[in-house]
Short mmCIF file of C-alpha atoms in Angstrom, two decimals:
data_model
loop_
_atom_site.label_atom_id
_atom_site.label_comp_id
_atom_site.label_asym_id
_atom_site.label_seq_id
_atom_site.Cartn_x
_atom_site.Cartn_y
_atom_site.Cartn_z
CA ASP A 1 -133.10 155.78 96.82
CA ALA A 2 -131.29 152.78 97.85
CA GLY A 3 -129.30 153.34 101.30
CA ILE A 4 -130.05 152.65 105.15
CA THR A 5 -132.42 155.44 106.61
CA GLN A 6 -133.15 156.25 110.43
CA SER A 7 -136.62 157.73 111.36
CA PRO A 8 -137.07 159.97 113.00
CA ARG A 9 -134.12 162.37 113.22
CA TYR A 10 -135.24 163.46 115.98
CA LYS A 11 -137.45 162.82 119.33
CA ILE A 12 -138.19 164.27 122.69
CA THR A 13 -140.15 161.58 125.16
CA GLU A 14 -140.88 161.48 129.00
CA THR A 15 -139.14 159.20 131.20
CA GLY A 16 -140.70 156.05 131.49
CA ARG A 17 -142.54 156.50 127.89
CA GLN A 18 -142.05 153.55 125.07
CA VAL A 19 -140.27 154.79 121.77
CA THR A 20 -138.68 153.13 118.65
CA LEU A 21 -136.47 153.95 116.47
CA MET A 22 -136.86 153.13 112.69
CA CYS A 23 -134.12 151.71 110.32
CA HIS A 24 -134.40 150.60 107.24
CA GLN A 25 -132.30 149.71 104.64
CA THR A 26 -132.43 148.83 100.87
CA TRP A 27 -129.61 146.75 100.33
CA SER A 28 -130.55 143.66 101.48
CA HIS A 29 -127.45 143.67 103.57
CA SER A 30 -127.22 140.52 106.63
CA TYR A 31 -126.43 142.52 109.10
CA MET A 32 -127.31 145.11 110.47
CA PHE A 33 -126.07 146.89 113.95
CA TRP A 34 -128.08 149.66 116.50
CA TYR A 35 -125.00 152.09 118.47
CA ARG A 36 -125.02 154.70 120.37
CA GLN A 37 -122.95 157.89 120.73
CA ASP A 38 -122.40 159.89 123.60
CA LEU A 39 -120.50 162.78 125.01
CA GLY A 40 -117.19 160.77 126.70
CA HIS A 41 -117.75 157.42 125.47
CA GLY A 42 -118.10 157.22 121.71
CA LEU A 43 -120.05 155.19 120.04
CA ARG A 44 -121.04 151.29 121.45
CA LEU A 45 -122.94 148.69 120.08
CA ILE A 46 -126.16 147.90 121.56
CA TYR A 47 -127.42 145.32 119.67
CA TYR A 48 -126.82 143.37 116.65
CA SER A 49 -128.39 141.07 113.90
CA ALA A 50 -126.74 138.75 111.65
CA ALA A 51 -129.55 137.79 109.77
CA ALA A 52 -133.92 137.94 109.95
CA ASP A 53 -134.88 136.52 113.39
CA ILE A 54 -131.19 136.23 114.72
CA THR A 55 -130.14 139.35 116.91
CA ASP A 56 -127.56 139.11 119.95
CA LYS A 57 -126.30 142.29 122.57
CA GLY A 58 -123.31 144.57 122.48
CA GLU A 59 -122.36 146.30 124.96
CA VAL A 60 -124.70 148.05 126.44
CA PRO A 61 -127.94 146.29 125.28
CA ASP A 62 -129.76 146.49 128.93
CA GLY A 63 -132.69 148.72 128.71
CA TYR A 64 -133.41 148.23 124.82
CA VAL A 65 -135.25 145.68 123.13
CA VAL A 66 -135.01 145.49 118.99
CA SER A 67 -136.41 142.65 116.49
CA ARG A 68 -135.73 141.62 113.09
CA SER A 69 -139.09 140.30 111.49
CA LYS A 70 -137.72 141.10 107.72
CA THR A 71 -133.93 141.54 106.72
CA GLU A 72 -134.18 145.62 105.74
CA ASN A 73 -135.66 145.92 109.29
CA PHE A 74 -134.49 146.27 112.27
CA PRO A 75 -135.94 148.63 115.19
CA LEU A 76 -134.61 149.37 118.46
CA THR A 77 -137.49 149.91 121.04
CA LEU A 78 -136.48 151.60 124.71
CA GLU A 79 -139.57 150.17 126.67
CA SER A 80 -139.22 152.28 129.25
CA ALA A 81 -137.29 155.51 128.63
CA THR A 82 -134.64 156.58 131.20
CA ARG A 83 -132.53 160.02 130.54
CA SER A 84 -129.26 157.87 130.97
CA GLN A 85 -130.65 156.32 127.48
CA THR A 86 -130.10 160.39 125.68
CA SER A 87 -128.21 160.02 122.73
CA VAL A 88 -127.12 160.26 119.29
CA TYR A 89 -128.17 156.54 117.62
CA PHE A 90 -127.00 155.56 114.67
CA CYS A 91 -128.12 152.14 112.55
CA ALA A 92 -125.31 150.62 110.39
CA SER A 93 -125.33 147.69 108.24
CA SER A 94 -123.19 145.52 106.27
CA PRO A 95 -123.24 142.34 104.10
CA ASN A 96 -122.71 138.79 105.06
CA ARG A 97 -120.06 138.72 107.10
CA GLY A 98 -117.73 135.85 105.31
CA PRO A 99 -113.68 135.83 104.79
CA PRO A 100 -111.69 138.41 104.59
CA TYR A 101 -114.37 139.89 107.12
CA ASN A 102 -113.67 143.11 105.56
CA SER A 103 -116.96 143.99 104.83
CA PRO A 104 -117.50 147.66 105.79
CA LEU A 105 -120.34 148.60 107.96
CA HIS A 106 -122.60 151.78 106.07
CA PHE A 107 -124.60 153.89 108.41
CA GLY A 108 -127.83 156.10 108.89
CA ASN A 109 -127.54 159.65 110.00
CA GLY A 110 -128.59 158.65 113.01
CA THR A 111 -131.50 159.99 115.45
CA ARG A 112 -131.25 162.36 118.24
CA LEU A 113 -133.47 160.84 121.19
CA THR A 114 -134.12 163.41 124.62
CA VAL A 115 -136.08 161.69 127.61
CA THR A 116 -137.09 164.65 129.76
CA ASP B 1 -109.97 142.92 121.30
CA ALA B 2 -106.65 144.66 119.68
CA LYS B 3 -106.64 148.15 120.61
CA THR B 4 -105.65 150.97 118.86
CA THR B 5 -103.99 154.74 119.64
CA GLN B 6 -104.83 157.71 118.01
CA PRO B 7 -103.75 161.74 118.17
CA ASN B 8 -106.59 162.82 119.84
CA SER B 9 -106.27 165.86 117.02
CA MET B 10 -104.73 167.82 114.11
CA GLU B 11 -104.64 170.05 112.60
CA SER B 12 -103.76 170.64 108.84
CA ASN B 13 -103.86 173.87 105.98
CA GLU B 14 -105.88 173.16 103.45
CA GLU B 15 -105.22 171.70 99.92
CA GLU B 16 -102.13 169.88 101.72
CA PRO B 17 -101.89 166.32 102.45
CA VAL B 18 -102.58 164.85 105.67
CA HIS B 19 -100.95 161.80 107.59
CA LEU B 20 -103.18 160.84 110.72
CA PRO B 21 -101.15 158.14 112.59
CA CYS B 22 -102.26 154.61 114.45
CA ASN B 23 -100.63 152.64 116.22
CA HIS B 24 -102.11 149.10 116.93
CA SER B 25 -98.80 147.26 118.71
CA THR B 26 -100.85 144.53 119.36
CA ILE B 27 -102.44 143.98 116.18
CA SER B 28 -102.53 139.64 115.42
CA GLY B 29 -102.04 138.36 112.09
CA THR B 30 -106.13 137.69 111.40
CA ASP B 31 -106.24 141.81 112.33
CA TYR B 32 -107.44 144.04 109.10
CA ILE B 33 -107.43 147.73 109.99
CA HIS B 34 -110.10 149.81 109.02
CA TRP B 35 -110.67 153.83 108.67
CA TYR B 36 -113.85 156.07 109.29
CA ARG B 37 -114.23 159.10 109.82
CA GLN B 38 -117.49 161.04 110.88
CA LEU B 39 -118.50 164.27 109.48
CA PRO B 40 -120.71 166.53 112.08
CA SER B 41 -124.32 165.84 112.36
CA GLN B 42 -123.89 162.50 110.71
CA GLY B 43 -123.31 158.77 110.88
CA PRO B 44 -119.50 157.08 110.40
CA GLU B 45 -118.53 156.85 107.12
CA TYR B 46 -116.06 154.01 105.35
CA VAL B 47 -112.95 155.59 103.90
CA ILE B 48 -110.33 152.13 104.05
CA HIS B 49 -109.07 149.38 105.46
CA GLY B 50 -106.40 146.81 104.80
CA LEU B 51 -104.08 143.44 105.88
CA THR B 52 -100.54 143.95 105.37
CA SER B 53 -100.50 145.84 101.61
CA ASN B 54 -100.99 149.70 101.59
CA VAL B 55 -103.94 150.48 100.27
CA ASN B 56 -105.23 153.04 97.84
CA ASN B 57 -108.85 154.34 96.59
CA ARG B 58 -110.38 157.63 95.81
CA MET B 59 -111.13 159.09 99.63
CA ALA B 60 -107.32 158.14 100.49
CA SER B 61 -104.38 156.10 100.87
CA LEU B 62 -103.20 153.57 103.74
CA ALA B 63 -99.78 152.36 104.80
CA ILE B 64 -99.42 149.91 106.86
CA ALA B 65 -95.50 149.24 108.28
CA GLU B 66 -94.40 146.23 107.31
CA ASP B 67 -94.37 145.40 110.94
CA ARG B 68 -97.64 146.33 110.80
CA LYS B 69 -97.41 147.74 114.63
CA SER B 70 -98.68 151.20 112.82
CA SER B 71 -100.73 152.72 109.60
CA THR B 72 -101.07 155.87 108.73
CA LEU B 73 -104.03 157.09 106.65
CA ILE B 74 -103.22 159.32 103.58
CA LEU B 75 -105.35 162.37 102.45
CA HIS B 76 -103.59 164.14 99.53
CA ARG B 77 -105.50 167.08 99.24
CA ALA B 78 -107.60 168.10 102.64
CA THR B 79 -110.15 170.19 102.13
CA LEU B 80 -112.70 171.60 104.66
CA ARG B 81 -115.12 168.94 103.91
CA ASP B 82 -112.60 166.69 105.10
CA ALA B 83 -112.75 167.79 108.59
CA ALA B 84 -114.51 164.97 110.80
CA VAL B 85 -113.41 162.69 113.45
CA TYR B 86 -110.78 159.68 112.33
CA TYR B 87 -111.33 155.82 113.88
CA CYS B 88 -108.90 153.70 112.90
CA ILE B 89 -110.41 150.39 114.14
CA LEU B 90 -108.95 146.76 113.82
CA ARG B 91 -111.80 143.94 112.79
CA SER B 92 -110.40 140.64 113.51
CA GLU B 93 -110.86 138.05 110.58
CA SER B 94 -111.70 135.13 113.11
CA GLY B 95 -114.76 136.58 114.70
CA GLY B 96 -115.96 136.05 117.95
CA GLY B 97 -118.78 137.31 120.52
CA ALA B 98 -120.61 140.39 119.44
CA ASP B 99 -119.64 141.38 115.37
CA GLY B 100 -119.55 144.83 114.54
CA LEU B 101 -117.27 147.52 115.09
CA THR B 102 -115.41 148.68 118.25
CA PHE B 103 -114.83 152.41 118.25
CA GLY B 104 -112.30 154.25 120.09
CA LYS B 105 -112.24 157.97 120.20
CA GLY B 106 -110.55 158.32 116.97
CA THR B 107 -108.55 161.96 115.98
CA HIS B 108 -110.43 164.98 115.51
CA LEU B 109 -108.79 166.67 112.53
CA ILE B 110 -109.57 170.31 111.43
CA ILE B 111 -108.81 171.87 108.31
CA GLN B 112 -107.51 175.59 108.45
CA PRO B 113 -108.58 177.60 104.92
#
């Protein structure tokens, strides 16, 4: 089915381990985004990508790495997980951001990550 | 970025209309008003957006004040499935900097049966 899917849905990892969260969309949307959601902070942008091989930092990029070799995939890697990265992570996509800049974002259902 | 102000929570009864307010007194002429909602354990979901004129779609209506300093999301007949956090977000046409949306705390809508 067309849409945006995130995997895994739940992940428990240990401090210091590397973990990759996957995001795949079938719409061929140019823009993709990673957000994290924490109690008391709401949704915050980690990284975004305007197209394949083009990525840029958002509000809270430290400790995260992204890549986008294909339009449809936008994995998020925590190179050395810390407890402060325990959160719910949401991936989103949207079509080209041309005028009038009103293309909605489509979100996945999230990955709940716990770092012990 | 221009900010929005929403009530922390609102309560309504099932099958009644719901009016969710949003203040955005520093809105600029190129800012679009977007509404998203987040159901429990799900990602945010697009609801509606507008610039100056009132907008309707299958989910809701958006009423925008003439001076654009406030807007109201209208759910015409709330159901229990409309219980969610509703976010009012300004998205600038001029862009620049990080793309995407800046989420505030939103309004937690509670629907009573």
